[in-house]
Amino acid sequence: QVQLQESGPGLVKPSETLSLTCTVSGGSVTNHYWTWIRQPPGKGLEWIALIYYSGTTKYNPSLKSRFTLSIDTSKNSVSLKLSSVTAADTAVYFCGGSIDAVYTWDTWGQGTLVTVSS
Amino acid sequence: QSALTQPASVSGSPGQSITISCTGTSSDVGGYDHVSWYQHHPGKAPKVMIYEVTYRPSGVSNRFSGSKSGHTASLTISGLQADDEADYYCASYTIDGTWVFGGGTKLTVL
């Protein structure tokens, strides 16, 4: 059974770059495709991006181009980088995978809280 | 990319049925059957309840069902139970190859 675990710094200063990692266990990162979403405090879920096993990426056009998604096969993980963070990027970030069914995100990590503050 | 439209809240008594709507456009909900529904308890991982409009993942109760008409998808929960109380989100694949979520609906079991 594939399991996902997000990890990150917890606290980031404004204007810095946030780096998050989603470690995949119980399966290979190259066999499926992956996504990131986030939930700001008191708000709903927001889709950020996805990456296919080929490395092809798609991003939420409403979030401009501050996000970068990549796969690290040596660590069996997916990473998300967000540049020039602001307080508006404070959120719980979740990674998800499409494992057993196509066109759906059926496996999720528990999420990691990121706070942007000086 | 605009969020799909969901009611902010719905409520029902135990045993009753409720339906949550999710309205999009021809570029997402109306154009594809790649619509899924997620149950989310704050602080926990989202859980897919319905995918491809009508399909239920293994382990999800058959009290949950999905449908779609035009640009609107719907999630119906029958025989409401206390532990159904959660936030529910729809999500759809879009014409750009991206995904879009709904604004979320808070279900209260009275």
Short mmCIF file of C-alpha atoms in Angstrom, two decimals:
data_model
loop_
_atom_site.label_atom_id
_atom_site.label_comp_id
_atom_site.label_asym_id
_atom_site.label_seq_id
_atom_site.Cartn_x
_atom_site.Cartn_y
_atom_site.Cartn_z
CA GLN A 1 0.00 0.00 0.00
CA VAL A 2 1.42 3.32 -1.06
CA GLN A 3 1.83 5.87 1.71
CA LEU A 4 2.84 9.51 1.52
CA GLN A 5 4.60 11.69 4.06
CA GLU A 6 5.10 15.41 3.66
CA SER A 7 7.99 17.18 5.32
CA GLY A 8 9.09 20.78 5.43
CA PRO A 9 10.53 23.59 7.56
CA GLY A 10 7.34 24.58 9.37
CA LEU A 11 8.33 28.27 9.51
CA VAL A 12 9.57 30.34 6.60
CA LYS A 13 10.41 34.04 6.42
CA PRO A 14 8.70 36.33 3.89
CA SER A 15 10.45 36.52 0.50
CA GLU A 16 12.29 33.22 1.09
CA THR A 17 11.86 30.00 -0.89
CA LEU A 18 9.81 27.21 0.67
CA SER A 19 10.84 23.63 -0.03
CA LEU A 20 8.54 20.71 0.74
CA THR A 21 9.13 17.01 0.18
CA CYS A 22 6.62 14.21 -0.26
CA THR A 23 8.25 10.85 0.43
CA VAL A 24 6.60 7.85 -1.18
CA SER A 25 6.72 4.47 0.55
CA GLY A 26 5.24 1.16 -0.54
CA GLY A 27 5.59 2.02 -4.21
CA SER A 28 7.70 3.79 -6.79
CA VAL A 29 7.43 7.48 -7.50
CA THR A 30 7.91 6.67 -11.19
CA ASN A 31 4.83 4.46 -11.41
CA HIS A 32 2.13 7.03 -10.70
CA TYR A 33 1.39 10.73 -10.82
CA TRP A 34 1.34 13.20 -8.00
CA THR A 35 -0.24 16.40 -6.87
CA TRP A 36 -0.01 19.09 -4.22
CA ILE A 37 -2.87 21.04 -2.69
CA ARG A 38 -3.00 23.44 0.22
CA GLN A 39 -5.49 24.73 2.75
CA PRO A 40 -4.97 28.21 4.23
CA PRO A 41 -6.32 28.67 7.75
CA GLY A 42 -10.11 28.82 7.71
CA LYS A 43 -10.31 28.36 3.95
CA GLY A 44 -10.93 25.59 1.46
CA LEU A 45 -8.65 23.30 -0.48
CA GLU A 46 -6.70 24.83 -3.34
CA TRP A 47 -5.10 22.78 -6.08
CA ILE A 48 -1.48 23.75 -6.74
CA ALA A 49 0.11 21.45 -9.30
CA LEU A 50 0.66 17.93 -10.57
CA ILE A 51 3.58 15.98 -11.98
CA TYR A 52 3.43 12.90 -14.16
CA TYR A 53 5.98 10.11 -13.94
CA SER A 54 7.41 11.45 -17.20
CA GLY A 55 8.27 14.68 -15.42
CA THR A 56 5.57 16.68 -17.20
CA THR A 57 4.08 19.27 -14.88
CA LYS A 58 0.88 21.28 -14.74
CA TYR A 59 0.32 24.27 -12.46
CA ASN A 60 -2.68 26.21 -11.23
CA PRO A 61 -2.75 29.21 -13.59
CA SER A 62 -4.20 31.37 -10.82
CA LEU A 63 -1.08 30.97 -8.69
CA LYS A 64 1.30 32.52 -11.18
CA SER A 65 4.64 30.85 -11.64
CA ARG A 66 6.14 30.75 -8.16
CA PHE A 67 5.75 26.99 -7.80
CA THR A 68 8.12 24.31 -9.11
CA LEU A 69 7.43 20.59 -8.89
CA SER A 70 9.99 17.84 -9.44
CA ILE A 71 10.59 14.15 -8.89
CA ASP A 72 13.66 12.76 -7.13
CA THR A 73 13.94 9.10 -8.05
CA SER A 74 16.94 8.55 -5.77
CA LYS A 75 14.84 9.54 -2.75
CA ASN A 76 11.55 8.20 -4.15
CA SER A 77 10.00 11.56 -3.50
CA VAL A 78 8.26 14.54 -5.02
CA SER A 79 9.35 18.04 -4.12
CA LEU A 80 7.53 21.34 -4.22
CA LYS A 81 9.31 24.67 -4.18
CA LEU A 82 7.57 28.01 -3.70
CA SER A 83 9.56 31.18 -4.20
CA SER A 84 9.02 34.64 -2.72
CA VAL A 85 6.62 33.46 -0.04
CA THR A 86 4.24 35.83 1.69
CA ALA A 87 1.85 35.48 4.61
CA ALA A 88 -0.81 34.42 2.09
CA ASP A 89 1.15 31.20 1.55
CA THR A 90 0.59 30.12 5.15
CA ALA A 91 -1.31 26.87 4.86
CA VAL A 92 -1.36 23.14 5.41
CA TYR A 93 0.21 21.57 2.33
CA PHE A 94 -0.89 18.08 1.26
CA CYS A 95 0.61 15.80 -1.33
CA GLY A 96 -1.54 13.29 -3.11
CA GLY A 97 -1.18 10.49 -5.60
CA SER A 98 -3.24 8.78 -8.27
CA ILE A 99 -2.47 5.19 -7.35
CA ASP A 100 -5.36 2.77 -7.90
CA ALA A 101 -7.65 4.80 -10.15
CA VAL A 102 -7.03 7.21 -12.98
CA TYR A 103 -8.15 10.80 -12.88
CA THR A 104 -8.50 10.87 -9.14
CA TRP A 105 -6.29 11.50 -6.15
CA ASP A 106 -6.88 8.43 -4.01
CA THR A 107 -3.90 8.54 -1.69
CA TRP A 108 -2.93 11.47 0.52
CA GLY A 109 -0.38 12.41 3.11
CA GLN A 110 -1.36 13.87 6.47
CA GLY A 111 -0.23 17.33 5.46
CA THR A 112 2.40 19.70 6.78
CA LEU A 113 1.74 23.15 8.21
CA VAL A 114 3.79 25.97 6.79
CA THR A 115 3.74 29.36 8.47
CA VAL A 116 5.21 32.39 6.76
CA SER A 117 6.32 34.92 9.34
CA SER A 118 9.31 37.04 10.15
CA GLN B 1 -9.14 29.32 -12.95
CA SER B 2 -12.27 29.81 -10.85
CA ALA B 3 -13.22 27.43 -8.06
CA LEU B 4 -16.18 25.18 -8.67
CA THR B 5 -19.32 26.39 -6.92
CA GLN B 6 -20.58 24.48 -3.91
CA PRO B 7 -23.04 25.49 -1.18
CA ALA B 8 -21.18 26.66 1.89
CA SER B 9 -23.13 24.40 4.19
CA VAL B 10 -25.77 21.69 4.29
CA SER B 11 -27.33 19.87 7.20
CA GLY B 12 -29.49 16.88 7.89
CA SER B 13 -30.65 14.64 10.67
CA PRO B 14 -29.40 11.10 11.20
CA GLY B 15 -31.00 8.75 8.72
CA GLN B 16 -31.89 11.46 6.25
CA SER B 17 -30.36 12.05 2.84
CA ILE B 18 -28.57 15.15 1.66
CA THR B 19 -27.21 16.25 -1.69
CA ILE B 20 -24.28 18.57 -2.33
CA SER B 21 -24.01 20.25 -5.70
CA CYS B 22 -20.89 21.26 -7.57
CA THR B 23 -21.28 23.61 -10.52
CA GLY B 24 -18.61 24.32 -13.06
CA THR B 25 -18.38 25.09 -16.76
CA SER B 26 -17.98 23.33 -20.07
CA SER B 27 -14.22 23.52 -19.50
CA ASP B 28 -14.29 21.33 -16.45
CA VAL B 29 -17.34 19.57 -14.93
CA GLY B 30 -19.41 19.88 -18.07
CA GLY B 31 -16.67 18.70 -20.36
CA TYR B 32 -15.29 15.66 -18.56
CA ASP B 33 -16.39 12.79 -16.34
CA HIS B 34 -13.24 13.25 -14.26
CA VAL B 35 -15.10 14.57 -11.24
CA SER B 36 -14.30 13.35 -7.76
CA TRP B 37 -15.52 14.08 -4.25
CA TYR B 38 -13.40 14.30 -1.12
CA GLN B 39 -14.30 14.10 2.53
CA HIS B 40 -12.05 16.20 4.72
CA HIS B 41 -11.84 16.40 8.45
CA PRO B 42 -9.70 19.42 9.40
CA GLY B 43 -6.16 18.40 10.24
CA LYS B 44 -6.48 15.07 8.49
CA ALA B 45 -5.80 13.72 5.02
CA PRO B 46 -8.56 14.16 2.44
CA LYS B 47 -10.37 10.95 1.52
CA VAL B 48 -11.82 10.27 -1.90
CA MET B 49 -15.43 9.18 -1.66
CA ILE B 50 -16.45 9.23 -5.33
CA TYR B 51 -14.38 9.36 -8.51
CA GLU B 52 -15.19 9.53 -12.22
CA VAL B 53 -18.57 11.02 -11.27
CA THR B 54 -20.16 7.80 -10.01
CA TYR B 55 -17.51 5.31 -8.90
CA ARG B 56 -16.93 4.43 -5.27
CA PRO B 57 -13.48 3.35 -4.11
CA SER B 58 -13.22 0.08 -2.26
CA GLY B 59 -14.13 0.57 1.36
CA VAL B 60 -16.39 3.57 0.89
CA SER B 61 -19.93 3.03 2.06
CA ASN B 62 -22.61 2.59 -0.60
CA ARG B 63 -24.48 5.37 1.21
CA PHE B 64 -22.34 7.70 -0.88
CA SER B 65 -23.29 8.18 -4.51
CA GLY B 66 -22.46 10.62 -7.28
CA SER B 67 -24.11 11.90 -10.42
CA LYS B 68 -23.75 14.62 -13.02
CA SER B 69 -26.05 16.61 -15.23
CA GLY B 70 -24.64 19.19 -17.59
CA HIS B 71 -22.22 21.43 -15.74
CA THR B 72 -23.32 20.27 -12.28
CA ALA B 73 -22.13 17.24 -10.36
CA SER B 74 -23.78 16.06 -7.18
CA LEU B 75 -22.86 14.00 -4.15
CA THR B 76 -25.67 12.29 -2.28
CA ILE B 77 -25.27 10.81 1.17
CA SER B 78 -28.12 8.65 2.31
CA GLY B 79 -28.81 7.36 5.82
CA LEU B 80 -26.80 10.18 7.37
CA GLN B 81 -24.59 9.18 10.27
CA ALA B 82 -22.84 11.32 12.84
CA ASP B 83 -19.40 10.52 11.49
CA ASP B 84 -20.38 11.83 8.06
CA GLU B 85 -20.01 15.30 9.52
CA ALA B 86 -17.08 16.83 7.66
CA ASP B 87 -16.16 19.19 4.87
CA TYR B 88 -16.78 17.91 1.35
CA TYR B 89 -15.01 19.09 -1.77
CA CYS B 90 -15.59 18.33 -5.40
CA ALA B 91 -12.73 18.42 -7.88
CA SER B 92 -12.64 18.32 -11.65
CA TYR B 93 -10.10 17.84 -14.38
CA THR B 94 -10.05 20.83 -16.72
CA ILE B 95 -9.52 21.55 -20.37
CA ASP B 96 -6.02 22.87 -19.54
CA GLY B 97 -5.00 19.52 -18.07
CA THR B 98 -5.12 21.03 -14.60
CA TRP B 99 -7.47 20.42 -11.70
CA VAL B 100 -9.86 22.69 -9.89
CA PHE B 101 -11.52 22.20 -6.53
CA GLY B 102 -14.84 23.45 -5.28
CA GLY B 103 -15.03 25.91 -2.43
CA GLY B 104 -16.11 23.19 -0.03
CA THR B 105 -19.33 22.36 1.79
CA LYS B 106 -19.59 21.91 5.54
CA LEU B 107 -21.95 19.06 6.36
CA THR B 108 -23.57 19.22 9.77
CA VAL B 109 -25.42 16.20 11.12
CA LEU B 110 -28.05 17.58 13.46
#
